[in-house]
Amino acid sequence: LYVCMFLSKTKFCASLLQPNETLVMTVTLMSQEKNTTLLQKTSSEAFHSCEQFQAPLVQNEMVQTLEVKVRGNTYYSKEVRKVKIKVYQPVTFIQTDKPIYLPGQTGNSEQIFYDLQNMVDNRIGQWLNQTSNGKILQLSYSLNSEAREGSYSVIVSIGESKLYHSFKVEKYVLPKFDVKIDSSDESNIEQEEIKAEVCAKYTYGQPVPGSVNVKVCRPLQRYFYGTPVITTEHPGGVPEFISPCYKETKQVQLPWRPSHFSLLKLCEYKGRPYMCYTPVVSVNEGEVSFKLKVSAEIAPEVQIVAYTILPSETVIAHSADFSTEKCFSHKVSLEFSPSSAVPGEETTLQVTAQPDSLCGVSAVDQSVLIKEPGKTLETAKIFGLLPVRKATSIPHDIQEPVECLHVWMRPRRYNVGLKMATNLFIRVPSCLKFKGREYHQGHYGDFFLLYQVTHSEYLPALKQLPVSLLGGSGFSPQLPPIETVRTFFPETWIWDLVEVGESGTKDVSLTVPDTITTWETEAFCLSPLGFGLAPRKEIKVFQPFFLELSLPYSIIRGEHFELKATTFNYLSSCIMVTVTPTPSLDYTLTPLSGDQYTSCLCGNERKTLSWTMAPSALGVMNVSVRAEALASQASCDNEIVSVPDRGRIDVVTRSLIVKAEGTEMTKTYNWLLCPKGQYALTEETDVQLPDNMIDGSARCFHAGDILGRALNNLDGLLRMPYGCGEQNMALLAPNIYILQYLKNTQQLTPAIKEKATNFLTSGYQRQLNYKHQNGAYSTFGSGAGNTWLTAFVLRSFAKAQSFIYIDPTNIEESKTWLKRKQRENGCFEQSGKLFNNRMKGGVSDEVTLSAYITAGFLEMNTPVKDPVVNQSLSCLKESISDLSNTYTTALLAYVFTLAGDMETRAHLLKHLDTVALNQGGFLHWSQTATETSASLSVEISSYVLLAKLSASPTAEDLGYAARIVRWITGQQNYYGGFSSTQDTVVALQALALYSSLVFSPGGSSTVTVQSPSGQLTFGVNQDNKLLYQEEVLKDMTGKYSLVVQGNACASVQISLHYNIPTPADVTTLSVEVKPEADCTGKSQRPKLTLKYSGKENTTNMVILDIKILSGFVPDPESLKRVSALLVDRVEQKEDHVLVYIQELPKDIPINHSLELIQELPVQNLKPAVVKIYDYYQPSDQAETEYIFPCVAGNNL
């Protein structure tokens, strides 16, 4: 007699019982490729042994045959059983440092291959073919400040499988305390009261004073159709009784058909086989007991099957499952020393793990986990990732064939994934008969094999795995007093990989952040022993006492306010505190709190002290106040004051901006001077300022490169808001052209590349906010798609692909959408407005738009023979008979240059030459002879420059282009941009192309600037060509002369920055403000009336810029109400409210109002400026002032 049992793993057990002769048992694993002998044993005595074998390698899964032969001189038996060999991928999980982020924050994650998608499935980041020797890959990604709120997904691809992890992005304020409710889980219906304890504690452990409202609700009970309910009455179900232990659960198998299932075999975990423990005991009757060592290797489930062979040679069996504690063989621990700290203190984190482990360590502010609970990394979630925790049946495809159709019975051994090959009698149900016939063609039929854990069950758990951070408590030995200057307030403190080395222990030196909170810290480690997870550890950061400052964001020179410093004592004893502001030459402080600046502060008390602050300088100034607990023999509340062992000094520094009165103005003088040989170039200018100037300064800038100023201000070429899709592209596109120029001239350094690509990535993210599902883009992401903007995005994204990741799907979708807009005549249908209505002229807007789109396709290297491009060029060629619109003519000249149609190009350039404005070696174009728009003139001149330079320019062409470049650079603003967005984009594209063509790596020059009071000298050479050199000039007015000598070009700018009284000039735009106020409630509601009276039917997009009065803040609900008719967007930027208005109709007043709340009183309050301007023609503007009407005699 023999029994051979084997797991669907790498071990089988064989028994030989009562042999009558010498027998040979042979166990063979057979496949189509080869046969492998696992056991061959000769014995004349009974034996029982378990053998381990190496499962063969398979691609995915394979069914093989296990054959058992027993042979003797007079005896022979053979049994064959099917087994499944299945490959399981290593367990992978994704961890982010936080479960929730603010727009603009940087997210960190650890995983393998990485995609990042936003809430509308736009892929905003991608990392390909990432590898890590330590099995942990750590990446980060910066969200832009305009990132959409909602759910984002991290997608990890490993082979053909994908794992998902989600996190939130929203504008939130972290909670300062946590509320917990402790009550019994059950309550008797006869109870008159339900007892509950509500506890609220700050994240630094102190109780929260206040009142609480508790609401008791009964959940709505619902029963869903199709879901059977297990009851204690048949036939509804099978009764199962359990003891009413607290939180005890019992699993029942409902008769349901899952929508997804996986056939899995028991697999290795952490490199160790499934444990098989097989004691053999002979007994006539009674009980049998044995000991089983419970260790981490058999977690989380132990399955036991017992079988016996009766004297009748019949086998009977039973099985049972037991849950174990979820723990890992790899033990990891964390310890902080000291275990608590004060802000800014040095601490040591000790990480202990198996030698040569690599550990991921993280610490997050407890407030984050209060805001988004249940998102920590826990042992149960890691075990939930295992493909199989325990088996409950044998996979269907390796069920043994049946002899006949019978009632299906699941043997007990199936419950633990065991199969048995034996010549013993195993009872099975008898064959079914119908009308005397047995049905032998039958099989087990359709049924589903249920495993307790499947991929589909635990994938949601994987998606939700964020980082967790852990903590401990305790008191550390006394340390020297620490002066705390609190400036560092992160939400994630630690996010790092730590190698523990051969010793298995690593001490990490850290500086505690300045946040008063508890840091939740965790660590997981990988080693040859497997995965380990440390128990969570906390470190409480607490200041025994600390102070807060109250001051406005900004004020106007001449105003003064009450600076308040509030001290808090969270000790149980009284302390003697002295509060002292740091002296400064930038302001004066007058005490208002008498002799209270050194006084008692008893346990859990707070005290506010005040000074009148009067700034005497302009600009940003730091205001610092210091609080110190003093040793004193004085008594407070009849007790001797104490002195904290640590954190006895707290220093808080806040910044204050002091601005000049009136309106800010900037005026620039620009020169591009290129001397040759020994001849110097000289320029002179007379700098004058208006008589009513309030305050100002002058600066002289120099660089050896035309793009030097732009390169220094890649993120701020314009001092204008960037709140819509077109404006965001104007921020993104110049970075592309500058990167292309630097790359082509081999001047691109790693630092510049990193800076520029970061701006590109942020701009790409932000632009997806304005994308429609059909691939189009609109100005604010709503309404119909805009063809002009979509073409702008398409051409920019196509070029940006060489520097950052751009999802190819986005490009293809936009291209397809534009193609659908093409008419039968080849031109494109206009959807949405032209950005600048001054582009309109003698030809239709359709031609201008079609030329712009065609230029985009050609810049993307689309062949001229492409049907879309070919038809568009045909349409454009028909329009060249009308050249009355200079803008369109310049754009067409660029298009036909890209298309290689030199005949048409020459015709267009010849006409442009006749209408050019040639003044003293400077060459430029305007829309009409009377047009004064500098913005449109820059754009037209830039398109002519692109047309001249995009077709293998000759020396004559470069000389012609130099005259255009001199004029264009003369229009640059202080930051390197121009007047508005489109002129900045096209001009920098043209200047970058020109710079690439005339670039010379050698040469040097000396620039001498002679001012009325002195001389400045700048040097330019190969090493500092891109260096931004700037000096402040002592004189603002007078005659200036510039001399440049050498053989390298020099770009020189003198910029004036000053304030003047708010002008009351009458222009095409006007704005009036009528303030209304509640003087008792310290709030006001200024009413604004906007009006346009120009020659166009409507304006372009208009920006209403409202400066907030010092000490006031806008009411958030009021900002929502401003978003009315014609308003696309309202945003608050520092002390300004910006309103984006689609357009203003001619001669129709438009009214808006805004509610302001006084947060801090300011004395001698000055008026605030309200400004309205055309975004694409900033020279069309109007300004006015308003004041708080409750100010009497200009004093509060």
Short mmCIF file of N, CA and C in Angstrom, two decimals, residues 761-828:
data_model
loop_
_atom_site.label_atom_id
_atom_site.label_comp_id
_atom_site.label_asym_id
_atom_site.label_seq_id
_atom_site.Cartn_x
_atom_site.Cartn_y
_atom_site.Cartn_z
N THR A 761 8.26 71.76 -18.20
CA THR A 761 7.43 70.71 -17.60
C THR A 761 6.24 71.31 -16.88
N SER A 762 6.50 72.36 -16.11
CA SER A 762 5.41 73.04 -15.40
C SER A 762 4.41 73.63 -16.37
N GLY A 763 4.91 74.25 -17.45
CA GLY A 763 4.01 74.82 -18.44
C GLY A 763 3.19 73.77 -19.16
N TYR A 764 3.81 72.62 -19.44
CA TYR A 764 3.09 71.52 -20.08
C TYR A 764 1.95 71.03 -19.19
N GLN A 765 2.24 70.83 -17.93
CA GLN A 765 1.19 70.43 -16.98
C GLN A 765 0.05 71.43 -16.98
N ARG A 766 0.41 72.70 -16.87
CA ARG A 766 -0.60 73.76 -16.76
C ARG A 766 -1.45 73.85 -18.02
N GLN A 767 -0.82 73.65 -19.18
CA GLN A 767 -1.55 73.78 -20.43
C GLN A 767 -2.62 72.71 -20.58
N LEU A 768 -2.40 71.56 -19.98
CA LEU A 768 -3.40 70.49 -20.08
C LEU A 768 -4.70 70.86 -19.37
N ASN A 769 -4.66 71.88 -18.51
CA ASN A 769 -5.90 72.37 -17.89
C ASN A 769 -6.85 72.96 -18.92
N TYR A 770 -6.31 73.38 -20.06
CA TYR A 770 -7.11 74.06 -21.08
C TYR A 770 -7.41 73.15 -22.26
N LYS A 771 -7.12 71.88 -22.13
CA LYS A 771 -7.32 70.92 -23.23
C LYS A 771 -8.71 70.29 -23.15
N HIS A 772 -9.31 70.12 -24.32
CA HIS A 772 -10.58 69.43 -24.43
C HIS A 772 -10.33 67.97 -24.79
N GLN A 773 -11.33 67.14 -24.59
CA GLN A 773 -11.16 65.72 -24.89
C GLN A 773 -10.94 65.46 -26.37
N ASN A 774 -11.40 66.35 -27.24
CA ASN A 774 -11.23 66.15 -28.67
C ASN A 774 -9.87 66.64 -29.17
N GLY A 775 -9.00 67.13 -28.28
CA GLY A 775 -7.67 67.56 -28.68
C GLY A 775 -7.52 69.05 -28.85
N ALA A 776 -8.63 69.80 -28.84
CA ALA A 776 -8.57 71.25 -28.98
C ALA A 776 -8.21 71.90 -27.64
N TYR A 777 -7.81 73.15 -27.72
CA TYR A 777 -7.52 73.95 -26.53
C TYR A 777 -8.34 75.23 -26.60
N SER A 778 -8.77 75.70 -25.45
CA SER A 778 -9.47 76.97 -25.39
C SER A 778 -8.82 77.85 -24.34
N THR A 779 -9.15 79.13 -24.38
CA THR A 779 -8.44 80.11 -23.57
C THR A 779 -8.50 79.78 -22.08
N PHE A 780 -9.69 79.35 -21.62
CA PHE A 780 -9.83 79.03 -20.20
C PHE A 780 -10.29 77.60 -19.96
N GLY A 781 -10.19 76.76 -20.99
CA GLY A 781 -10.53 75.35 -20.81
C GLY A 781 -11.99 75.02 -20.96
N SER A 782 -12.82 76.02 -21.23
CA SER A 782 -14.26 75.79 -21.40
C SER A 782 -14.70 76.40 -22.71
N GLY A 783 -15.95 76.11 -23.10
CA GLY A 783 -16.45 76.63 -24.36
C GLY A 783 -15.87 75.90 -25.55
N ALA A 784 -16.00 76.50 -26.72
CA ALA A 784 -15.52 75.87 -27.95
C ALA A 784 -14.00 75.94 -28.02
N GLY A 785 -13.41 74.97 -28.72
CA GLY A 785 -11.98 74.98 -28.94
C GLY A 785 -11.56 76.16 -29.81
N ASN A 786 -10.37 76.68 -29.58
CA ASN A 786 -9.85 77.83 -30.31
C ASN A 786 -8.81 77.35 -31.31
N THR A 787 -9.06 77.57 -32.61
CA THR A 787 -8.14 77.06 -33.63
C THR A 787 -6.77 77.72 -33.52
N TRP A 788 -6.75 79.02 -33.26
CA TRP A 788 -5.47 79.73 -33.17
C TRP A 788 -4.64 79.18 -32.00
N LEU A 789 -5.28 79.05 -30.84
CA LEU A 789 -4.56 78.56 -29.67
C LEU A 789 -4.14 77.11 -29.86
N THR A 790 -5.01 76.28 -30.45
CA THR A 790 -4.67 74.87 -30.66
C THR A 790 -3.44 74.74 -31.56
N ALA A 791 -3.38 75.57 -32.60
CA ALA A 791 -2.20 75.54 -33.48
C ALA A 791 -0.96 76.00 -32.73
N PHE A 792 -1.10 77.00 -31.88
CA PHE A 792 0.01 77.51 -31.07
C PHE A 792 0.54 76.40 -30.16
N VAL A 793 -0.37 75.70 -29.49
CA VAL A 793 0.03 74.61 -28.59
C VAL A 793 0.68 73.48 -29.39
N LEU A 794 0.09 73.14 -30.52
CA LEU A 794 0.60 72.02 -31.32
C LEU A 794 2.04 72.26 -31.76
N ARG A 795 2.33 73.43 -32.31
CA ARG A 795 3.69 73.69 -32.81
C ARG A 795 4.68 73.77 -31.65
N SER A 796 4.23 74.26 -30.50
CA SER A 796 5.13 74.37 -29.35
C SER A 796 5.41 73.01 -28.73
N PHE A 797 4.37 72.18 -28.55
CA PHE A 797 4.56 70.86 -27.97
C PHE A 797 5.45 70.00 -28.87
N ALA A 798 5.27 70.13 -30.18
CA ALA A 798 6.09 69.33 -31.10
C ALA A 798 7.57 69.67 -30.93
N LYS A 799 7.89 70.95 -30.72
CA LYS A 799 9.29 71.35 -30.53
C LYS A 799 9.79 70.98 -29.13
N ALA A 800 8.90 71.05 -28.15
CA ALA A 800 9.32 70.77 -26.77
C ALA A 800 9.65 69.31 -26.55
N GLN A 801 9.20 68.42 -27.45
CA GLN A 801 9.42 66.98 -27.28
C GLN A 801 10.90 66.62 -27.18
N SER A 802 11.76 67.44 -27.76
CA SER A 802 13.18 67.11 -27.72
C SER A 802 13.81 67.46 -26.38
N PHE A 803 13.04 68.12 -25.50
CA PHE A 803 13.60 68.53 -24.20
C PHE A 803 12.86 67.92 -23.01
N ILE A 804 11.54 67.71 -23.12
CA ILE A 804 10.77 67.14 -22.02
C ILE A 804 9.81 66.10 -22.57
N TYR A 805 9.17 65.36 -21.66
CA TYR A 805 8.18 64.38 -22.09
C TYR A 805 6.88 65.09 -22.45
N ILE A 806 6.41 64.88 -23.66
CA ILE A 806 5.10 65.32 -24.12
C ILE A 806 4.36 64.08 -24.60
N ASP A 807 3.17 63.85 -24.08
CA ASP A 807 2.40 62.68 -24.48
C ASP A 807 2.09 62.77 -25.98
N PRO A 808 2.59 61.83 -26.81
CA PRO A 808 2.32 61.89 -28.26
C PRO A 808 0.84 61.90 -28.58
N THR A 809 0.02 61.33 -27.71
CA THR A 809 -1.42 61.31 -27.96
C THR A 809 -1.97 62.73 -28.01
N ASN A 810 -1.47 63.59 -27.15
CA ASN A 810 -1.96 64.97 -27.14
C ASN A 810 -1.66 65.66 -28.46
N ILE A 811 -0.48 65.42 -29.00
CA ILE A 811 -0.10 66.05 -30.27
C ILE A 811 -0.97 65.51 -31.40
N GLU A 812 -1.17 64.20 -31.46
CA GLU A 812 -1.97 63.62 -32.53
C GLU A 812 -3.42 64.06 -32.45
N GLU A 813 -3.97 64.16 -31.25
CA GLU A 813 -5.36 64.59 -31.10
C GLU A 813 -5.55 66.03 -31.58
N SER A 814 -4.60 66.91 -31.25
CA SER A 814 -4.69 68.30 -31.69
C SER A 814 -4.56 68.40 -33.21
N LYS A 815 -3.64 67.61 -33.76
CA LYS A 815 -3.45 67.62 -35.21
C LYS A 815 -4.72 67.16 -35.92
N THR A 816 -5.34 66.12 -35.38
CA THR A 816 -6.58 65.60 -35.99
C THR A 816 -7.70 66.63 -35.91
N TRP A 817 -7.80 67.31 -34.77
CA TRP A 817 -8.86 68.31 -34.60
C TRP A 817 -8.68 69.46 -35.60
N LEU A 818 -7.45 69.90 -35.78
CA LEU A 818 -7.20 70.98 -36.74
C LEU A 818 -7.51 70.54 -38.16
N LYS A 819 -7.17 69.30 -38.50
CA LYS A 819 -7.45 68.82 -39.85
C LYS A 819 -8.95 68.83 -40.14
N ARG A 820 -9.74 68.55 -39.11
CA ARG A 820 -11.20 68.55 -39.29
C ARG A 820 -11.74 69.96 -39.52
N LYS A 821 -10.95 70.95 -39.16
CA LYS A 821 -11.38 72.34 -39.34
C LYS A 821 -11.04 72.87 -40.74
N GLN A 822 -10.40 72.06 -41.56
CA GLN A 822 -10.03 72.53 -42.90
C GLN A 822 -11.23 72.50 -43.84
N ARG A 823 -11.44 73.62 -44.53
CA ARG A 823 -12.54 73.71 -45.47
C ARG A 823 -12.16 73.06 -46.81
N GLU A 824 -13.13 72.98 -47.70
CA GLU A 824 -12.88 72.39 -49.01
C GLU A 824 -11.87 73.20 -49.81
N ASN A 825 -11.85 74.54 -49.59
CA ASN A 825 -10.92 75.38 -50.35
C ASN A 825 -9.49 75.32 -49.80
N GLY A 826 -9.30 74.58 -48.70
CA GLY A 826 -7.95 74.42 -48.13
C GLY A 826 -7.68 75.28 -46.94
N CYS A 827 -8.42 76.39 -46.79
CA CYS A 827 -8.23 77.24 -45.61
C CYS A 827 -8.94 76.63 -44.41
N PHE A 828 -8.66 77.20 -43.25
CA PHE A 828 -9.18 76.63 -42.02
C PHE A 828 -10.29 77.50 -41.44
#
